Amino acid sequence: MLSIATLLLRSRRPLKSPTKVSLWKEIKDQLTRFDVYRQRPILCIAVWNFIYGIAYAILLFSFSFYGTSIGLTRQQGSIVTTVQSVAQCIGRPALGYISDKMGRTNSTILFTFFIALITLVYWIFITTYSQLMGFGFLAGFTMGINWVNFTPLIADVLGGGPELVAGVAFVTVTGGIPLIPAEIMALKLKRTGDVDKPFLWCQIFVALCCIVGGGALFPFREWKISRMFTGRRRILQAKLDKGEEPLTELELKRLDRYNRLLKPSLGNYVLRTLYPIKA
């Protein structure tokens, strides 16, 4: 079906490049932008998207199987999956709005860890249809955070233009790989026989993927905050060097704080990573 859809696509521009470079060479150049792929912030996003993608796929496809494991009918499991999909339709725009308000990096880390939390304290203990419906809606509302924010996060690093195209392609391709075996892994982790909580290992695995994936974004947050502080320090230092207008007491305190936080040390690295600011 994807092959048919691809053949029906129309190009957004003529296949002849205005730069006299062939289309295939442009594609090859985009696929070999190792200068983009090697950047530490891009690698952090790719690792997060890769690991979290496993948890996302398991959550997306496991509710029907889980429903039958606790005594529900397949129809009830299918309804829970539908509720989850409806919740994603509502949740993705809402997640975008929340990300604009509290910062894309902050919200991405927060909701990735939130899914780990509700998996451990909610999903593991579900035994009824109504409980599974509630979890399906809550998980569906929040689990699309990767699709909402991975492109804006890449844009924070690369801006626009060909570099953004290459960065998005890299993160998309690498993030698509774990989606293929994820549900097979979940079913292999299912405990067989007459056991309580047959999906326990699978649920713990989902939570661990979210925790490790969210943790991969902490170096990205440190990088972003370092860049913010460096820019602000440069502005204040330039104003101080010109001497045309003296810095206020508040600006001097800020300049001193930026100088201290930007010093290379493990303690400052941790402070930058956890600094309470919109990022």
PDB file of C-alpha atoms in Angstrom:
ATOM      1  CA  MET A   1       0.000   0.000   0.000  1.00  0.00           C
ATOM      2  CA  LEU A   2       2.876   2.362   0.753  1.00  0.00           C
ATOM      3  CA  SER A   3       4.437   1.577  -2.629  1.00  0.00           C
ATOM      4  CA  ILE A   4       1.180   2.455  -4.397  1.00  0.00           C
ATOM      5  CA  ALA A   5       0.869   5.682  -2.396  1.00  0.00           C
ATOM      6  CA  THR A   6       4.464   6.615  -3.216  1.00  0.00           C
ATOM      7  CA  LEU A   7       3.856   6.153  -6.936  1.00  0.00           C
ATOM      8  CA  LEU A   8       0.857   8.483  -6.728  1.00  0.00           C
ATOM      9  CA  LEU A   9       2.792  11.311  -5.076  1.00  0.00           C
ATOM     10  CA  ARG A  10       3.384  14.509  -6.996  1.00  0.00           C
ATOM     11  CA  SER A  11       6.654  16.388  -6.676  1.00  0.00           C
ATOM     12  CA  ARG A  12       6.410  19.817  -5.077  1.00  0.00           C
ATOM     13  CA  ARG A  13       8.785  21.162  -7.724  1.00  0.00           C
ATOM     14  CA  PRO A  14      10.026  20.094 -11.172  1.00  0.00           C
ATOM     15  CA  LEU A  15      12.420  17.160 -11.095  1.00  0.00           C
ATOM     16  CA  LYS A  16      14.942  19.278 -13.006  1.00  0.00           C
ATOM     17  CA  SER A  17      17.006  21.150 -10.466  1.00  0.00           C
ATOM     18  CA  PRO A  18      17.445  24.910 -11.067  1.00  0.00           C
ATOM     19  CA  THR A  19      21.044  24.513  -9.872  1.00  0.00           C
ATOM     20  CA  LYS A  20      21.781  22.116 -12.771  1.00  0.00           C
ATOM     21  CA  VAL A  21      22.411  19.370 -10.216  1.00  0.00           C
ATOM     22  CA  SER A  22      20.600  16.108 -10.937  1.00  0.00           C
ATOM     23  CA  LEU A  23      17.813  15.021  -8.624  1.00  0.00           C
ATOM     24  CA  TRP A  24      19.601  11.784  -7.753  1.00  0.00           C
ATOM     25  CA  LYS A  25      22.759  13.658  -6.815  1.00  0.00           C
ATOM     26  CA  GLU A  26      20.710  15.934  -4.542  1.00  0.00           C
ATOM     27  CA  ILE A  27      19.163  12.872  -2.891  1.00  0.00           C
ATOM     28  CA  LYS A  28      22.592  11.261  -2.504  1.00  0.00           C
ATOM     29  CA  ASP A  29      23.994  14.455  -1.009  1.00  0.00           C
ATOM     30  CA  GLN A  30      21.147  14.613   1.517  1.00  0.00           C
ATOM     31  CA  LEU A  31      21.692  10.992   2.510  1.00  0.00           C
ATOM     32  CA  THR A  32      25.392  11.534   3.142  1.00  0.00           C
ATOM     33  CA  ARG A  33      25.314  14.686   5.275  1.00  0.00           C
ATOM     34  CA  PHE A  34      27.639  13.237   7.890  1.00  0.00           C
ATOM     35  CA  ASP A  35      28.457  16.762   9.066  1.00  0.00           C
ATOM     36  CA  VAL A  36      24.835  16.897  10.252  1.00  0.00           C
ATOM     37  CA  TYR A  37      24.592  13.332  11.547  1.00  0.00           C
ATOM     38  CA  ARG A  38      27.702  13.654  13.728  1.00  0.00           C
ATOM     39  CA  GLN A  39      26.477  16.666  15.694  1.00  0.00           C
ATOM     40  CA  ARG A  40      25.987  15.764  19.349  1.00  0.00           C
ATOM     41  CA  PRO A  41      22.530  17.377  19.735  1.00  0.00           C
ATOM     42  CA  ILE A  42      21.263  15.539  16.638  1.00  0.00           C
ATOM     43  CA  LEU A  43      22.616  12.248  17.972  1.00  0.00           C
ATOM     44  CA  CYS A  44      20.820  12.871  21.287  1.00  0.00           C
ATOM     45  CA  ILE A  45      17.520  13.402  19.468  1.00  0.00           C
ATOM     46  CA  ALA A  46      18.104  10.313  17.310  1.00  0.00           C
ATOM     47  CA  VAL A  47      18.889   8.116  20.335  1.00  0.00           C
ATOM     48  CA  TRP A  48      15.808   9.367  22.198  1.00  0.00           C
ATOM     49  CA  ASN A  49      13.567   8.859  19.165  1.00  0.00           C
ATOM     50  CA  PHE A  50      15.001   5.376  18.547  1.00  0.00           C
ATOM     51  CA  ILE A  51      14.580   4.091  22.109  1.00  0.00           C
ATOM     52  CA  TYR A  52      11.277   5.816  22.793  1.00  0.00           C
ATOM     53  CA  GLY A  53       9.967   4.486  19.470  1.00  0.00           C
ATOM     54  CA  ILE A  54      10.060   0.963  20.917  1.00  0.00           C
ATOM     55  CA  ALA A  55       7.838   2.000  23.826  1.00  0.00           C
ATOM     56  CA  TYR A  56       5.554   3.955  21.486  1.00  0.00           C
ATOM     57  CA  ALA A  57       4.990   1.003  19.156  1.00  0.00           C
ATOM     58  CA  ILE A  58       4.334  -1.411  22.028  1.00  0.00           C
ATOM     59  CA  LEU A  59       1.813   0.963  23.573  1.00  0.00           C
ATOM     60  CA  LEU A  60       0.176   1.534  20.198  1.00  0.00           C
ATOM     61  CA  PHE A  61      -0.372  -2.128  19.340  1.00  0.00           C
ATOM     62  CA  SER A  62      -0.594  -4.009  22.653  1.00  0.00           C
ATOM     63  CA  PHE A  63      -3.903  -2.934  24.157  1.00  0.00           C
ATOM     64  CA  SER A  64      -5.974  -5.513  22.305  1.00  0.00           C
ATOM     65  CA  PHE A  65      -3.605  -8.335  23.333  1.00  0.00           C
ATOM     66  CA  TYR A  66      -3.473  -7.036  26.884  1.00  0.00           C
ATOM     67  CA  GLY A  67      -7.266  -6.825  27.059  1.00  0.00           C
ATOM     68  CA  THR A  68      -7.712 -10.493  26.193  1.00  0.00           C
ATOM     69  CA  SER A  69      -5.013 -11.432  28.727  1.00  0.00           C
ATOM     70  CA  ILE A  70      -7.108  -9.960  31.572  1.00  0.00           C
ATOM     71  CA  GLY A  71     -10.337 -11.585  30.392  1.00  0.00           C
ATOM     72  CA  LEU A  72     -11.779  -8.939  28.065  1.00  0.00           C
ATOM     73  CA  THR A  73     -13.171  -9.707  24.622  1.00  0.00           C
ATOM     74  CA  ARG A  74     -11.317  -8.818  21.436  1.00  0.00           C
ATOM     75  CA  GLN A  75     -14.016  -6.284  20.650  1.00  0.00           C
ATOM     76  CA  GLN A  76     -13.409  -4.524  23.953  1.00  0.00           C
ATOM     77  CA  GLY A  77      -9.656  -4.519  23.249  1.00  0.00           C
ATOM     78  CA  SER A  78     -10.322  -2.993  19.840  1.00  0.00           C
ATOM     79  CA  ILE A  79     -12.486  -0.280  21.402  1.00  0.00           C
ATOM     80  CA  VAL A  80      -9.645   0.620  23.783  1.00  0.00           C
ATOM     81  CA  THR A  81      -7.302   0.915  20.790  1.00  0.00           C
ATOM     82  CA  THR A  82      -9.831   3.218  19.112  1.00  0.00           C
ATOM     83  CA  VAL A  83     -10.077   5.373  22.243  1.00  0.00           C
ATOM     84  CA  GLN A  84      -6.299   5.600  22.279  1.00  0.00           C
ATOM     85  CA  SER A  85      -6.261   6.778  18.655  1.00  0.00           C
ATOM     86  CA  VAL A  86      -8.941   9.398  19.346  1.00  0.00           C
ATOM     87  CA  ALA A  87      -6.908  10.595  22.328  1.00  0.00           C
ATOM     88  CA  GLN A  88      -3.899  11.046  20.050  1.00  0.00           C
ATOM     89  CA  CYS A  89      -5.988  13.246  17.733  1.00  0.00           C
ATOM     90  CA  ILE A  90      -6.727  15.488  20.705  1.00  0.00           C
ATOM     91  CA  GLY A  91      -3.380  15.099  22.417  1.00  0.00           C
ATOM     92  CA  ARG A  92      -1.000  15.989  19.608  1.00  0.00           C
ATOM     93  CA  PRO A  93      -2.269  19.560  19.099  1.00  0.00           C
ATOM     94  CA  ALA A  94      -2.467  19.941  22.877  1.00  0.00           C
ATOM     95  CA  LEU A  95       1.114  18.708  23.282  1.00  0.00           C
ATOM     96  CA  GLY A  96       2.239  21.234  20.681  1.00  0.00           C
ATOM     97  CA  TYR A  97       0.535  24.031  22.605  1.00  0.00           C
ATOM     98  CA  ILE A  98       2.040  22.882  25.914  1.00  0.00           C
ATOM     99  CA  SER A  99       5.474  22.632  24.279  1.00  0.00           C
ATOM    100  CA  ASP A 100       5.228  26.230  23.084  1.00  0.00           C
ATOM    101  CA  LYS A 101       4.369  27.361  26.596  1.00  0.00           C
ATOM    102  CA  MET A 102       6.901  25.416  28.666  1.00  0.00           C
ATOM    103  CA  GLY A 103       9.611  24.736  26.071  1.00  0.00           C
ATOM    104  CA  ARG A 104       9.981  21.881  23.602  1.00  0.00           C
ATOM    105  CA  THR A 105      12.872  20.201  25.376  1.00  0.00           C
ATOM    106  CA  ASN A 106      11.242  20.444  28.796  1.00  0.00           C
ATOM    107  CA  SER A 107       7.921  19.061  27.615  1.00  0.00           C
ATOM    108  CA  THR A 108       9.523  16.245  25.613  1.00  0.00           C
ATOM    109  CA  ILE A 109      11.530  15.013  28.606  1.00  0.00           C
ATOM    110  CA  LEU A 110       8.571  15.488  30.964  1.00  0.00           C
ATOM    111  CA  PHE A 111       6.050  13.528  28.888  1.00  0.00           C
ATOM    112  CA  THR A 112       8.532  10.779  28.049  1.00  0.00           C
ATOM    113  CA  PHE A 113       9.080  10.220  31.779  1.00  0.00           C
ATOM    114  CA  PHE A 114       5.342  10.619  32.430  1.00  0.00           C
ATOM    115  CA  ILE A 115       4.589   7.639  30.193  1.00  0.00           C
ATOM    116  CA  ALA A 116       7.136   5.589  32.142  1.00  0.00           C
ATOM    117  CA  LEU A 117       5.436   6.651  35.381  1.00  0.00           C
ATOM    118  CA  ILE A 118       1.871   5.766  34.347  1.00  0.00           C
ATOM    119  CA  THR A 119       3.107   2.455  32.946  1.00  0.00           C
ATOM    120  CA  LEU A 120       4.625   1.487  36.299  1.00  0.00           C
ATOM    121  CA  VAL A 121       1.910   2.807  38.620  1.00  0.00           C
ATOM    122  CA  TYR A 122      -1.184   2.385  36.439  1.00  0.00           C
ATOM    123  CA  TRP A 123      -0.892  -0.054  33.532  1.00  0.00           C
ATOM    124  CA  ILE A 124       0.683  -2.877  35.562  1.00  0.00           C
ATOM    125  CA  PHE A 125      -2.284  -2.943  37.969  1.00  0.00           C
ATOM    126  CA  ILE A 126      -5.151  -2.743  35.441  1.00  0.00           C
ATOM    127  CA  THR A 127      -7.676  -5.574  35.749  1.00  0.00           C
ATOM    128  CA  THR A 128     -10.957  -4.139  34.398  1.00  0.00           C
ATOM    129  CA  TYR A 129     -12.301  -2.750  31.145  1.00  0.00           C
ATOM    130  CA  SER A 130     -12.955   0.739  32.562  1.00  0.00           C
ATOM    131  CA  GLN A 131      -9.415   0.974  33.942  1.00  0.00           C
ATOM    132  CA  LEU A 132      -7.944  -0.013  30.588  1.00  0.00           C
ATOM    133  CA  MET A 133     -10.140   2.570  28.844  1.00  0.00           C
ATOM    134  CA  GLY A 134      -8.828   5.263  31.172  1.00  0.00           C
ATOM    135  CA  PHE A 135      -5.228   4.253  30.636  1.00  0.00           C
ATOM    136  CA  GLY A 136      -5.762   4.030  26.874  1.00  0.00           C
ATOM    137  CA  PHE A 137      -6.986   7.619  26.761  1.00  0.00           C
ATOM    138  CA  LEU A 138      -4.257   8.925  29.075  1.00  0.00           C
ATOM    139  CA  ALA A 139      -1.483   7.113  27.209  1.00  0.00           C
ATOM    140  CA  GLY A 140      -2.904   8.087  23.822  1.00  0.00           C
ATOM    141  CA  PHE A 141      -3.082  11.736  24.850  1.00  0.00           C
ATOM    142  CA  THR A 142       0.620  11.899  25.762  1.00  0.00           C
ATOM    143  CA  MET A 143       2.428   9.203  23.756  1.00  0.00           C
ATOM    144  CA  GLY A 144       2.617  11.193  20.491  1.00  0.00           C
ATOM    145  CA  ILE A 145       5.188  13.586  21.957  1.00  0.00           C
ATOM    146  CA  ASN A 146       7.860  12.215  19.606  1.00  0.00           C
ATOM    147  CA  TRP A 147       5.879  13.029  16.458  1.00  0.00           C
ATOM    148  CA  VAL A 148       5.026  16.476  17.795  1.00  0.00           C
ATOM    149  CA  ASN A 149       8.501  17.606  18.843  1.00  0.00           C
ATOM    150  CA  PHE A 150      11.298  15.782  17.049  1.00  0.00           C
ATOM    151  CA  THR A 151      11.254  18.108  14.021  1.00  0.00           C
ATOM    152  CA  PRO A 152      11.154  21.341  16.107  1.00  0.00           C
ATOM    153  CA  LEU A 153      13.990  19.989  18.259  1.00  0.00           C
ATOM    154  CA  ILE A 154      16.070  19.363  15.135  1.00  0.00           C
ATOM    155  CA  ALA A 155      15.215  22.869  13.899  1.00  0.00           C
ATOM    156  CA  ASP A 156      16.573  24.256  17.188  1.00  0.00           C
ATOM    157  CA  VAL A 157      19.934  22.797  16.193  1.00  0.00           C
ATOM    158  CA  LEU A 158      20.044  23.219  12.422  1.00  0.00           C
ATOM    159  CA  GLY A 159      17.640  26.023  11.604  1.00  0.00           C
ATOM    160  CA  GLY A 160      16.051  25.617   8.167  1.00  0.00           C
ATOM    161  CA  GLY A 161      17.171  24.703   4.677  1.00  0.00           C
ATOM    162  CA  PRO A 162      18.963  21.578   3.458  1.00  0.00           C
ATOM    163  CA  GLU A 163      20.499  20.892   6.873  1.00  0.00           C
ATOM    164  CA  LEU A 164      17.036  20.581   8.433  1.00  0.00           C
ATOM    165  CA  VAL A 165      15.927  18.205   5.664  1.00  0.00           C
ATOM    166  CA  ALA A 166      18.990  16.027   6.252  1.00  0.00           C
ATOM    167  CA  GLY A 167      18.531  16.064  10.028  1.00  0.00           C
ATOM    168  CA  VAL A 168      14.847  15.136   9.848  1.00  0.00           C
ATOM    169  CA  ALA A 169      15.599  12.357   7.348  1.00  0.00           C
ATOM    170  CA  PHE A 170      18.313  10.933   9.610  1.00  0.00           C
ATOM    171  CA  VAL A 171      16.144  10.924  12.741  1.00  0.00           C
ATOM    172  CA  THR A 172      13.134   9.564  10.845  1.00  0.00           C
ATOM    173  CA  VAL A 173      15.030   6.690   9.237  1.00  0.00           C
ATOM    174  CA  THR A 174      16.818   5.660  12.430  1.00  0.00           C
ATOM    175  CA  GLY A 175      13.628   6.074  14.456  1.00  0.00           C
ATOM    176  CA  GLY A 176      11.673   3.895  12.054  1.00  0.00           C
ATOM    177  CA  ILE A 177      13.903   0.867  12.540  1.00  0.00           C
ATOM    178  CA  PRO A 178      12.681  -0.137  16.048  1.00  0.00           C
ATOM    179  CA  LEU A 179       9.027   0.230  15.056  1.00  0.00           C
ATOM    180  CA  ILE A 180       9.294  -2.949  12.969  1.00  0.00           C
ATOM    181  CA  PRO A 181      10.283  -5.491  15.672  1.00  0.00           C
ATOM    182  CA  ALA A 182       8.831  -3.669  18.708  1.00  0.00           C
ATOM    183  CA  GLU A 183       5.523  -5.538  18.965  1.00  0.00           C
ATOM    184  CA  ILE A 184       7.260  -8.868  18.295  1.00  0.00           C
ATOM    185  CA  MET A 185       9.570  -8.078  21.205  1.00  0.00           C
ATOM    186  CA  ALA A 186       6.542  -7.303  23.375  1.00  0.00           C
ATOM    187  CA  LEU A 187       4.874 -10.626  22.562  1.00  0.00           C
ATOM    188  CA  LYS A 188       8.130 -12.500  23.206  1.00  0.00           C
ATOM    189  CA  LEU A 189       8.306 -10.872  26.640  1.00  0.00           C
ATOM    190  CA  LYS A 190       4.770 -12.004  27.475  1.00  0.00           C
ATOM    191  CA  ARG A 191       4.829 -14.626  30.209  1.00  0.00           C
ATOM    192  CA  THR A 192       3.064 -17.832  29.266  1.00  0.00           C
ATOM    193  CA  GLY A 193       1.089 -20.220  31.400  1.00  0.00           C
ATOM    194  CA  ASP A 194      -1.266 -19.550  34.258  1.00  0.00           C
ATOM    195  CA  VAL A 195       0.585 -16.572  35.738  1.00  0.00           C
ATOM    196  CA  ASP A 196      -0.544 -13.312  37.241  1.00  0.00           C
ATOM    197  CA  LYS A 197       0.285 -10.227  35.149  1.00  0.00           C
ATOM    198  CA  PRO A 198       1.427 -11.959  31.918  1.00  0.00           C
ATOM    199  CA  PHE A 199       2.506  -8.599  30.436  1.00  0.00           C
ATOM    200  CA  LEU A 200       4.654  -7.604  33.436  1.00  0.00           C
ATOM    201  CA  TRP A 201       8.057  -7.938  31.715  1.00  0.00           C
ATOM    202  CA  CYS A 202       6.708  -6.095  28.684  1.00  0.00           C
ATOM    203  CA  GLN A 203       5.387  -3.257  30.864  1.00  0.00           C
ATOM    204  CA  ILE A 204       8.687  -2.922  32.709  1.00  0.00           C
ATOM    205  CA  PHE A 205      10.463  -2.898  29.335  1.00  0.00           C
ATOM    206  CA  VAL A 206       8.227  -0.053  28.099  1.00  0.00           C
ATOM    207  CA  ALA A 207       8.963   1.983  31.232  1.00  0.00           C
ATOM    208  CA  LEU A 208      12.720   1.389  30.905  1.00  0.00           C
ATOM    209  CA  CYS A 209      12.655   2.482  27.257  1.00  0.00           C
ATOM    210  CA  CYS A 210      10.950   5.722  28.266  1.00  0.00           C
ATOM    211  CA  ILE A 211      13.384   6.352  31.120  1.00  0.00           C
ATOM    212  CA  VAL A 212      16.496   5.650  29.045  1.00  0.00           C
ATOM    213  CA  GLY A 213      15.107   7.532  26.039  1.00  0.00           C
ATOM    214  CA  GLY A 214      14.196  10.565  28.133  1.00  0.00           C
ATOM    215  CA  GLY A 215      17.617  10.465  29.776  1.00  0.00           C
ATOM    216  CA  ALA A 216      19.243  10.709  26.338  1.00  0.00           C
ATOM    217  CA  LEU A 217      17.767  14.200  26.006  1.00  0.00           C
ATOM    218  CA  PHE A 218      19.504  15.584  29.096  1.00  0.00           C
ATOM    219  CA  PRO A 219      22.760  16.269  27.170  1.00  0.00           C
ATOM    220  CA  PHE A 220      20.618  17.978  24.526  1.00  0.00           C
ATOM    221  CA  ARG A 221      19.049  20.197  27.189  1.00  0.00           C
ATOM    222  CA  GLU A 222      22.494  21.074  28.563  1.00  0.00           C
ATOM    223  CA  TRP A 223      23.636  22.006  25.048  1.00  0.00           C
ATOM    224  CA  LYS A 224      20.583  24.185  24.467  1.00  0.00           C
ATOM    225  CA  ILE A 225      20.859  26.001  27.794  1.00  0.00           C
ATOM    226  CA  SER A 226      24.606  26.532  27.264  1.00  0.00           C
ATOM    227  CA  ARG A 227      23.832  28.130  23.913  1.00  0.00           C
ATOM    228  CA  MET A 228      21.151  30.339  25.488  1.00  0.00           C
ATOM    229  CA  PHE A 229      23.485  31.478  28.276  1.00  0.00           C
ATOM    230  CA  THR A 230      26.337  32.078  25.837  1.00  0.00           C
ATOM    231  CA  GLY A 231      24.148  34.289  23.661  1.00  0.00           C
ATOM    232  CA  ARG A 232      22.842  36.277  26.617  1.00  0.00           C
ATOM    233  CA  ARG A 233      26.343  36.696  28.041  1.00  0.00           C
ATOM    234  CA  ARG A 234      27.610  37.934  24.677  1.00  0.00           C
ATOM    235  CA  ILE A 235      24.924  40.609  24.558  1.00  0.00           C
ATOM    236  CA  LEU A 236      25.623  41.826  28.096  1.00  0.00           C
ATOM    237  CA  GLN A 237      29.400  41.701  27.604  1.00  0.00           C
ATOM    238  CA  ALA A 238      29.149  43.715  24.380  1.00  0.00           C
ATOM    239  CA  LYS A 239      27.060  46.316  26.169  1.00  0.00           C
ATOM    240  CA  LEU A 240      29.609  46.434  29.003  1.00  0.00           C
ATOM    241  CA  ASP A 241      32.566  46.750  26.615  1.00  0.00           C
ATOM    242  CA  LYS A 242      31.010  49.627  24.695  1.00  0.00           C
ATOM    243  CA  GLY A 243      30.550  51.566  27.913  1.00  0.00           C
ATOM    244  CA  GLU A 244      27.885  53.766  26.358  1.00  0.00           C
ATOM    245  CA  GLU A 245      25.335  52.753  28.951  1.00  0.00           C
ATOM    246  CA  PRO A 246      26.303  51.155  32.284  1.00  0.00           C
ATOM    247  CA  LEU A 247      24.812  47.801  33.151  1.00  0.00           C
ATOM    248  CA  THR A 248      22.179  47.771  35.846  1.00  0.00           C
ATOM    249  CA  GLU A 249      22.760  45.849  39.059  1.00  0.00           C
ATOM    250  CA  LEU A 250      20.428  43.109  37.825  1.00  0.00           C
ATOM    251  CA  GLU A 251      22.310  42.820  34.516  1.00  0.00           C
ATOM    252  CA  LEU A 252      25.642  42.611  36.333  1.00  0.00           C
ATOM    253  CA  LYS A 253      24.285  39.783  38.489  1.00  0.00           C
ATOM    254  CA  ARG A 254      23.066  37.975  35.390  1.00  0.00           C
ATOM    255  CA  LEU A 255      26.433  38.392  33.684  1.00  0.00           C
ATOM    256  CA  ASP A 256      28.207  37.011  36.742  1.00  0.00           C
ATOM    257  CA  ARG A 257      25.775  34.069  36.892  1.00  0.00           C
ATOM    258  CA  TYR A 258      26.294  33.253  33.207  1.00  0.00           C
ATOM    259  CA  ASN A 259      30.080  33.396  33.635  1.00  0.00           C
ATOM    260  CA  ARG A 260      29.917  31.016  36.585  1.00  0.00           C
ATOM    261  CA  LEU A 261      27.511  28.557  34.980  1.00  0.00           C
ATOM    262  CA  LEU A 262      29.441  28.407  31.714  1.00  0.00           C
ATOM    263  CA  LYS A 263      32.727  27.418  33.356  1.00  0.00           C
ATOM    264  CA  PRO A 264      33.741  23.888  32.300  1.00  0.00           C
ATOM    265  CA  SER A 265      33.182  21.575  35.272  1.00  0.00           C
ATOM    266  CA  LEU A 266      31.033  18.567  36.085  1.00  0.00           C
ATOM    267  CA  GLY A 267      29.057  20.506  38.668  1.00  0.00           C
ATOM    268  CA  ASN A 268      28.259  23.295  36.230  1.00  0.00           C
ATOM    269  CA  TYR A 269      27.317  20.732  33.589  1.00  0.00           C
ATOM    270  CA  VAL A 270      24.733  19.246  35.964  1.00  0.00           C
ATOM    271  CA  LEU A 271      23.485  22.721  36.923  1.00  0.00           C
ATOM    272  CA  ARG A 272      23.042  23.664  33.265  1.00  0.00           C
ATOM    273  CA  THR A 273      21.239  20.397  32.560  1.00  0.00           C
ATOM    274  CA  LEU A 274      18.747  20.888  35.398  1.00  0.00           C
ATOM    275  CA  TYR A 275      18.529  24.694  35.296  1.00  0.00           C
ATOM    276  CA  PRO A 276      14.854  25.764  35.703  1.00  0.00           C
ATOM    277  CA  ILE A 277      14.235  27.691  32.497  1.00  0.00           C
ATOM    278  CA  LYS A 278      12.023  27.431  29.427  1.00  0.00           C
ATOM    279  CA  ALA A 279      14.056  25.414  26.918  1.00  0.00           C
TER     280      ALA A 279
END
